Short mmCIF file of C-alpha atoms in Angstrom, two decimals:
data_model
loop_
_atom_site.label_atom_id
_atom_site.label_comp_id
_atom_site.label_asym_id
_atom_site.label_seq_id
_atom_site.Cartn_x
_atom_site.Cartn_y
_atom_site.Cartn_z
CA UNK A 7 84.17 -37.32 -38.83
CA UNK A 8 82.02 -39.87 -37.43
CA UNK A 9 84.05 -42.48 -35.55
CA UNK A 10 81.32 -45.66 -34.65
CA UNK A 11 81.75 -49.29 -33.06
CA UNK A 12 78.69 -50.96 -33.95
CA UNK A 13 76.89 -52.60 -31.28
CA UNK A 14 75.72 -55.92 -30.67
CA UNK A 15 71.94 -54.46 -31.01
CA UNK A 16 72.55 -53.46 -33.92
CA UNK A 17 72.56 -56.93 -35.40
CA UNK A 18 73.39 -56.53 -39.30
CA UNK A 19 71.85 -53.48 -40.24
CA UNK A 20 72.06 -51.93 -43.71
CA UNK A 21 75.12 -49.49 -43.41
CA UNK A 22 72.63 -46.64 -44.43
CA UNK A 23 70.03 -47.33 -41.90
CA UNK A 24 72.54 -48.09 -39.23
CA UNK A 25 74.16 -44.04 -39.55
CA UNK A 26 71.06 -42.82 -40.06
CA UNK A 27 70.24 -44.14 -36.57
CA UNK A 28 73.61 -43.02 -35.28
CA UNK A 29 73.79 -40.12 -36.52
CA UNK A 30 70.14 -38.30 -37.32
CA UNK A 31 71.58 -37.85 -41.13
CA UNK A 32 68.98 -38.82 -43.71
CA UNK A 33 68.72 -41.78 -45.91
CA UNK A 34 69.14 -40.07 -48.95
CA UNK A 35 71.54 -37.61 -47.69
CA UNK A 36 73.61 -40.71 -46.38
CA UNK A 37 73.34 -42.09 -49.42
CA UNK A 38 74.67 -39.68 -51.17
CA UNK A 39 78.07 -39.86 -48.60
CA UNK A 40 78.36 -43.30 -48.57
CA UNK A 41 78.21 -43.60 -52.79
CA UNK A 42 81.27 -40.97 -52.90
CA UNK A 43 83.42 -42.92 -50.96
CA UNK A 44 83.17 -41.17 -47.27
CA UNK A 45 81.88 -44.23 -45.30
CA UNK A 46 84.31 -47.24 -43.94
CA UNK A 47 83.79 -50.32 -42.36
CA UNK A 48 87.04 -51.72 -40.76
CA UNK A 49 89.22 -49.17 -42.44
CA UNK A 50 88.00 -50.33 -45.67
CA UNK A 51 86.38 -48.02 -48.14
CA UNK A 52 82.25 -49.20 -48.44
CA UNK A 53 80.20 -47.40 -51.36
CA UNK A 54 77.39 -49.93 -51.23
CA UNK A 55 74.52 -48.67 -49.09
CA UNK A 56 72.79 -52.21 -48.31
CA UNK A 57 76.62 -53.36 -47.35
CA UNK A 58 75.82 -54.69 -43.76
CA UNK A 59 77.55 -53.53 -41.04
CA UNK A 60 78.24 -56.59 -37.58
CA UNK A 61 78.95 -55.93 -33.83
CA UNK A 62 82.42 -54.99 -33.10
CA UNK A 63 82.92 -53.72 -36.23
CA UNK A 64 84.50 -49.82 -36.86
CA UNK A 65 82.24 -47.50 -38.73
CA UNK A 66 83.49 -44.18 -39.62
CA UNK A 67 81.92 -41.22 -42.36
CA UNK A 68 83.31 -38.33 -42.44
CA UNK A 69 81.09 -35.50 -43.83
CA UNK A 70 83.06 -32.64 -45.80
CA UNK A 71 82.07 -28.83 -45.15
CA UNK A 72 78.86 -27.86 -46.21
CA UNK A 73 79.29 -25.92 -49.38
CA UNK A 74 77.85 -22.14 -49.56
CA UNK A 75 74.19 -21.68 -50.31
CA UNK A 76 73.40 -20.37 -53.58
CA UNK A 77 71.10 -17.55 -51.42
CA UNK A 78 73.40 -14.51 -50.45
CA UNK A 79 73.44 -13.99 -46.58
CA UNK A 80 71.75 -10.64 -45.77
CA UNK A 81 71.41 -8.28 -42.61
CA UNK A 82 67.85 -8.14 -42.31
CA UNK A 83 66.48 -8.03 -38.63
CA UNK A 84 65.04 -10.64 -37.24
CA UNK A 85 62.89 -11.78 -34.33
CA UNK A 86 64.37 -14.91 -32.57
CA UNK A 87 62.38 -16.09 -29.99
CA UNK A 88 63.99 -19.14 -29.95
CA UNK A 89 67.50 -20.78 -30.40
CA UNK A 90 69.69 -23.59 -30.06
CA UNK A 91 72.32 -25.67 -31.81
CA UNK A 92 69.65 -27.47 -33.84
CA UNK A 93 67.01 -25.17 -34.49
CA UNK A 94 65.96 -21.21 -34.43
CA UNK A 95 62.11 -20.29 -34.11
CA UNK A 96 61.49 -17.10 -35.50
CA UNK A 97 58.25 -14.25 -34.87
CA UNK A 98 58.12 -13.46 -38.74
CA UNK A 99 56.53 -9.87 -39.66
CA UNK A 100 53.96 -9.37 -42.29
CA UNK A 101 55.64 -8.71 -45.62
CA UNK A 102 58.93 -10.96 -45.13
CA UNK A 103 59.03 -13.84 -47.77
CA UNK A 104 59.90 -17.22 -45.92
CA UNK A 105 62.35 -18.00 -49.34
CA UNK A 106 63.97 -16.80 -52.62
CA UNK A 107 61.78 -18.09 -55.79
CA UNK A 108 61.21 -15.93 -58.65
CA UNK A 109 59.82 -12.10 -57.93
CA UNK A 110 61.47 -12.46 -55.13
CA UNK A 111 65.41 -13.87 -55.65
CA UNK A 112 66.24 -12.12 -52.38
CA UNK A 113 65.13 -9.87 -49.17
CA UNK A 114 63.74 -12.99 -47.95
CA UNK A 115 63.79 -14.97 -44.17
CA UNK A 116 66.32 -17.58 -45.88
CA UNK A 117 68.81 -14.82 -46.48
CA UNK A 118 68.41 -13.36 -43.22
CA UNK A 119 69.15 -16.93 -41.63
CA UNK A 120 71.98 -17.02 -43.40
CA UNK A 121 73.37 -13.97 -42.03
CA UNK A 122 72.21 -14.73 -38.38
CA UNK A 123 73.47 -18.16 -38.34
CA UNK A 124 77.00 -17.46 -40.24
CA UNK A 125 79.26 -20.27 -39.28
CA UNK A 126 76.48 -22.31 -36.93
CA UNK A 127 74.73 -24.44 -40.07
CA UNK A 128 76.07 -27.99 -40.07
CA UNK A 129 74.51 -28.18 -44.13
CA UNK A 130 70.72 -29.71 -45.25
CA UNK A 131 71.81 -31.92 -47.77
CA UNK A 132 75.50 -30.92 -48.10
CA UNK A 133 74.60 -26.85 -48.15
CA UNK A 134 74.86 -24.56 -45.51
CA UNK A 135 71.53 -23.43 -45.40
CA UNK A 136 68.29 -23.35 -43.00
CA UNK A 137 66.31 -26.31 -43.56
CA UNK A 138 62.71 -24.85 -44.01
CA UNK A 139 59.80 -27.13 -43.37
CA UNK A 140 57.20 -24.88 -43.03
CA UNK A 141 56.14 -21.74 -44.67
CA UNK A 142 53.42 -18.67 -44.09
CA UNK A 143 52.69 -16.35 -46.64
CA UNK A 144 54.39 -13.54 -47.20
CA UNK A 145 51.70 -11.31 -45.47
CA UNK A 146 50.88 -13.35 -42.97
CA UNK A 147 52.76 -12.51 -39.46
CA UNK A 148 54.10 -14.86 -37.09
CA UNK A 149 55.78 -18.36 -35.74
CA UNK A 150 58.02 -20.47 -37.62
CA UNK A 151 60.68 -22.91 -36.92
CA UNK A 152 63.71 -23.49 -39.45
CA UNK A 153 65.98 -26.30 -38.90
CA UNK A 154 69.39 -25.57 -38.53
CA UNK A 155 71.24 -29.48 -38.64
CA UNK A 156 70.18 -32.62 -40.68
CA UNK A 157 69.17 -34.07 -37.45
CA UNK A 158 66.56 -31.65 -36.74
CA UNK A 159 65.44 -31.11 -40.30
CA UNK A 160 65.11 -34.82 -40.81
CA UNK A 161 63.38 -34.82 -37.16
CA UNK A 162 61.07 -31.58 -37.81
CA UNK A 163 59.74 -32.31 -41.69
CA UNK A 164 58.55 -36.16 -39.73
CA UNK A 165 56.76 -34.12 -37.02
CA UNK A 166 55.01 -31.85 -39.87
CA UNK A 167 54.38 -34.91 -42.14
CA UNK A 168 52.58 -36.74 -39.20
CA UNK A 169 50.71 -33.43 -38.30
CA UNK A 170 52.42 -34.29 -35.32
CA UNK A 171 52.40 -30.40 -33.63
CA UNK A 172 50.10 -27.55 -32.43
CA UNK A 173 49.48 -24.60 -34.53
CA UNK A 174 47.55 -21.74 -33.80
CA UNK A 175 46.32 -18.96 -36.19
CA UNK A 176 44.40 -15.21 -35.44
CA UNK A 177 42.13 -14.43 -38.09
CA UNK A 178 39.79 -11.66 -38.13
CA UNK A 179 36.92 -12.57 -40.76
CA UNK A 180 33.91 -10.39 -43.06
CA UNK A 181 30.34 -11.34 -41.31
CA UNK A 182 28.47 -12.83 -38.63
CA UNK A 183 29.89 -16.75 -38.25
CA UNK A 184 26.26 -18.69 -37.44
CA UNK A 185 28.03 -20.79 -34.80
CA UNK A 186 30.40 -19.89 -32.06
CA UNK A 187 32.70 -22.54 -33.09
CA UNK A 188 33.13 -25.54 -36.15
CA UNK A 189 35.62 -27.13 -38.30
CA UNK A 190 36.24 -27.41 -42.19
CA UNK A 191 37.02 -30.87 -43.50
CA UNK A 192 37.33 -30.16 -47.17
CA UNK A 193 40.29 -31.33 -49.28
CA UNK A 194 42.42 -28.85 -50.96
CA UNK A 195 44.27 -28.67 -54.27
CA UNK A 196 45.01 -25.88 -56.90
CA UNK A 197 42.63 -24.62 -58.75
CA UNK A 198 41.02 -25.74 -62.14
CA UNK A 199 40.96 -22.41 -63.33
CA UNK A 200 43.58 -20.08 -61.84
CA UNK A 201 46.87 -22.24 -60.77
CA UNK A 202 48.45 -19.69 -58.72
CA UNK A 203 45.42 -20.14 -56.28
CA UNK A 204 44.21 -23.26 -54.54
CA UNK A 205 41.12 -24.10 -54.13
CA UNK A 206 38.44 -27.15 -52.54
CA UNK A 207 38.35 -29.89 -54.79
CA UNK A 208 37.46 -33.72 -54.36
CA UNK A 209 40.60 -35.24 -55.60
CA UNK A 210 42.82 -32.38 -53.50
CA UNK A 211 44.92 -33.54 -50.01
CA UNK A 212 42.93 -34.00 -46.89
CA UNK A 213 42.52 -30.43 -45.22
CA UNK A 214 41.16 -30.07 -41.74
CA UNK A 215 40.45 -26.58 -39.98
CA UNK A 216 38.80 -25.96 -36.38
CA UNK A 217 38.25 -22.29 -35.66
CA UNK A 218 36.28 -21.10 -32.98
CA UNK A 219 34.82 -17.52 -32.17
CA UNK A 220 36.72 -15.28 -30.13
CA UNK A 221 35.10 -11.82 -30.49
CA UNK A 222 31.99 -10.34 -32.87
CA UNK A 223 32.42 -6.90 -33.98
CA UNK A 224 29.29 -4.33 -34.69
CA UNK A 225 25.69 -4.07 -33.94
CA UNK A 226 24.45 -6.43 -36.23
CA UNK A 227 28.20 -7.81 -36.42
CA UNK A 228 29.76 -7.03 -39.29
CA UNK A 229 33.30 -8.81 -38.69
CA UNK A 230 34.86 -11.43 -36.40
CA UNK A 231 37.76 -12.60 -34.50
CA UNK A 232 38.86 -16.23 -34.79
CA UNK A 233 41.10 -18.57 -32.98
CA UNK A 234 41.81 -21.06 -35.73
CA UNK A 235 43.31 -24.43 -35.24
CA UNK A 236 44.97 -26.59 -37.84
CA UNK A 237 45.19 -30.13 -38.16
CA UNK A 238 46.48 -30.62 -41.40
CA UNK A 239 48.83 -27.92 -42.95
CA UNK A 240 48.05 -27.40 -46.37
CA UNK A 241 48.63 -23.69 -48.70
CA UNK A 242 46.58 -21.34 -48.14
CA UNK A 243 44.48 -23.81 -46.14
CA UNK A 244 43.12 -21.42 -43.51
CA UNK A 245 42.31 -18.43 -46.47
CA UNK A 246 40.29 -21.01 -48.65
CA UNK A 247 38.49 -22.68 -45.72
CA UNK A 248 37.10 -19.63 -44.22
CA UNK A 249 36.29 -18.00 -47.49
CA UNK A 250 34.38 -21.26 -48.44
CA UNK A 251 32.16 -21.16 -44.74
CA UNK A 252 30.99 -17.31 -46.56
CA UNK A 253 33.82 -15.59 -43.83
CA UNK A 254 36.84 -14.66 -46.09
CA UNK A 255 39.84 -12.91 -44.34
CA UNK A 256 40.11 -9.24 -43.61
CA UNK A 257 42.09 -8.22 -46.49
CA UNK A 258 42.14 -11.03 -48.19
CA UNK A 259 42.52 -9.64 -51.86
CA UNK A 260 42.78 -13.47 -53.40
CA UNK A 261 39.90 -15.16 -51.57
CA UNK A 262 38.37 -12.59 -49.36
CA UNK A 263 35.03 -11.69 -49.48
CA UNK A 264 33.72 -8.49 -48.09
CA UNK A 265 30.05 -8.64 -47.19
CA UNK A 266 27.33 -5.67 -47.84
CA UNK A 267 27.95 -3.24 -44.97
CA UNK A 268 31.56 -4.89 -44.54
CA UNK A 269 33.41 -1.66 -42.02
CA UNK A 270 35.29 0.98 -43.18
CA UNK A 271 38.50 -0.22 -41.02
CA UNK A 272 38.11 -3.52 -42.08
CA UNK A 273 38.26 -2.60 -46.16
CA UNK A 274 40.97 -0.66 -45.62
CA UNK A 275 43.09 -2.99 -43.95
CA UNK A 276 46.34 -3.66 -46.21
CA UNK A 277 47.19 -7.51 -46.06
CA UNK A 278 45.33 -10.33 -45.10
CA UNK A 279 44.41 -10.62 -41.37
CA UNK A 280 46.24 -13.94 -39.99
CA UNK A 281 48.65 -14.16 -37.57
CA UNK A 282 49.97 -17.44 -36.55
CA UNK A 283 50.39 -16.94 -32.67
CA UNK A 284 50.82 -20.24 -31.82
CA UNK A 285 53.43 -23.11 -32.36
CA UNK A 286 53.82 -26.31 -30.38
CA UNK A 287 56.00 -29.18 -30.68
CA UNK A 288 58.62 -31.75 -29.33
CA UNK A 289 62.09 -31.36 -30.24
CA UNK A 290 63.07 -33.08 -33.03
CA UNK A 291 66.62 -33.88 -31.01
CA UNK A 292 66.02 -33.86 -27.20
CA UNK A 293 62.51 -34.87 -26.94
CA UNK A 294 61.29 -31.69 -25.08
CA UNK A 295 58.41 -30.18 -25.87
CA UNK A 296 58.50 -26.64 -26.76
CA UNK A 297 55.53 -24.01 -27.06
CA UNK A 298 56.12 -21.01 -28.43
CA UNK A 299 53.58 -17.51 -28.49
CA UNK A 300 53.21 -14.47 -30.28
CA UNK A 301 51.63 -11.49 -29.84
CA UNK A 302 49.61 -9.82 -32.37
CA UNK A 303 51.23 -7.30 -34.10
CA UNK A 304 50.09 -3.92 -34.26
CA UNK A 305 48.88 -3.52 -37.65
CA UNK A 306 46.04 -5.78 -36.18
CA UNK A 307 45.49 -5.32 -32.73
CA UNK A 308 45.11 -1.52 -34.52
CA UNK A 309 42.46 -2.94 -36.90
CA UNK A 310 40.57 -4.99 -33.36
CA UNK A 311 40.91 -1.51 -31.56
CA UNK A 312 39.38 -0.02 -34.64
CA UNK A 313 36.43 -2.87 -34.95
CA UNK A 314 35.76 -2.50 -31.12
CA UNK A 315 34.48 0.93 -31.85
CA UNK A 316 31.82 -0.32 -34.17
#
């Protein structure tokens, strides 16, 4: 239960807009409280979100329990590297779905959240559930932050809308990159002709990409390691980028691209190589900014170890 004297700042505001301010809820999540009777002005009962609200005036909403996710909480191990009341950033492994869908109803990071965070989600929308904002693919390793109130899933989805954060990505390519460093500006969308992959096309969402060369393997190089930066975050936007420059991932069955004289270790690598070391970011409640690494995982410092060799 929110209990609120509006101030004299706050003028007449719109009842919705004046608890979102208050309290970090949502619009449409406030509006959703408000229009079933949980809001008050003066003790009186106010289902109109544009009612206005005056200074001196008592505001309360009171928010019931978050109902149960639909997900079933699981004990799957986890990674935190990260935690507090409004937020948990976790160092996902390769092979870990980010959240249930079809082919994959469970196993997944959202049931594992649910399990880790038992009794410490205040509800996204009314459910106790982690508020996801981001995603990597399923075999891609690495950083991600979930949202664990309204607040900071309200606060977080703004920072990723505005591209408003640092992300960094290891990706260890087929070929010889011509330059030592560039960047892809080339919209993205799915694909005319398969819709399950995405693909460059003109009337796609703006897509930027600036990678730079870290390491070259072989003698001519045959492979390479890149430190890729992203700007925008789009699917698969790192995958169809490189494979468009001629430099598909390492194990990159969907867009990859091996090269004549592509090495042994590098075709028989068994997911794509992209790990996103690298997340940056001010949080969404306090203001702080965090930074938060990761170090490659085996499976391909194993594969670098192996290139090194060449």
């Amino acid at each position: 239960m929110h209990r609120l004297t509006v101030a004299e700042a706050d003028g007449t505001d719109r009842l919705d807009k004046y608890l979102a301010r208050a309290t970090g809820l949502s619009r449409m999540r406030l509006k959703g409280l408000i229009e079933a009777g949980q809001a008050t002005i003066d003790g009186a009962t106010i289902e109109d979100v544009s009612a206005r609200v005056k200074p001196g005036q008592s505001v309360t909403l009171d928010i019931p329990p978050a109902r149960p996710a639909d997900p079933k909480p699981e004990a799957i191990d986890l990674v935190i590297v990260h935690e507090d009341e409004h937020l948990v950033v976790v160092d996902k492994p390769a092979g870990l779905v980010v959240h249930p869908a079809p082919g994959n109803p469970d196993g997944t990071l959202v049931n594992a959240l649910l399990a880790h965070c038992r009794g410490r989600l205040s509800g996204i929308g009314g459910v106790e559930r982690p508020g996801i904002v981001h995603r990597i693919d399923k075999d891609t390793s690495g950083i991600l932050v979930v949202a664990k109130t309204e607040a900071a899933h309200h606060g977080l989805s703004d920072l990723f809308a505005r591209h408003d954060l640092t992300r960094g990505y290891k990706a260890v390519v087929y070929g010889n990159p011509a330059a030592n460093a560039g960047s892809v500006d080339r919209p993205l969308g799915r694909s005319r002709h398969d819709r399950k992959k995405m693909a460059i096309v003109e009337d796609g969402k703006q897509a930027i990409t600036h990678w730079q060369v870290e390491a070259r393997f072989g003698r001519p190089p045959v492979a390479a390691l890149l430190d890729c930066r992203l700007e925008t975050g789009r699917t698969h936007q790192i995958r169809v980028h490189l494979s468009s420059l001629g430099h598909g991932l390492v194990g990159d069955t969907v867009y990859g691209r091996p090269q004549k004289g592509a090495p042994a270790p590098a075709l028989a690598f068994g997911r794509q190589a992209l790990h996103a070391w690298l997340l940056g970011f001010r949080h969404p409640v306090s203001g702080n900014l965090l930074e938060f690494e990761s170090e490659l995982p085996d499976d391909m410092s194993g594969l670098l170890d192996s290139l090194e060799s060449l």
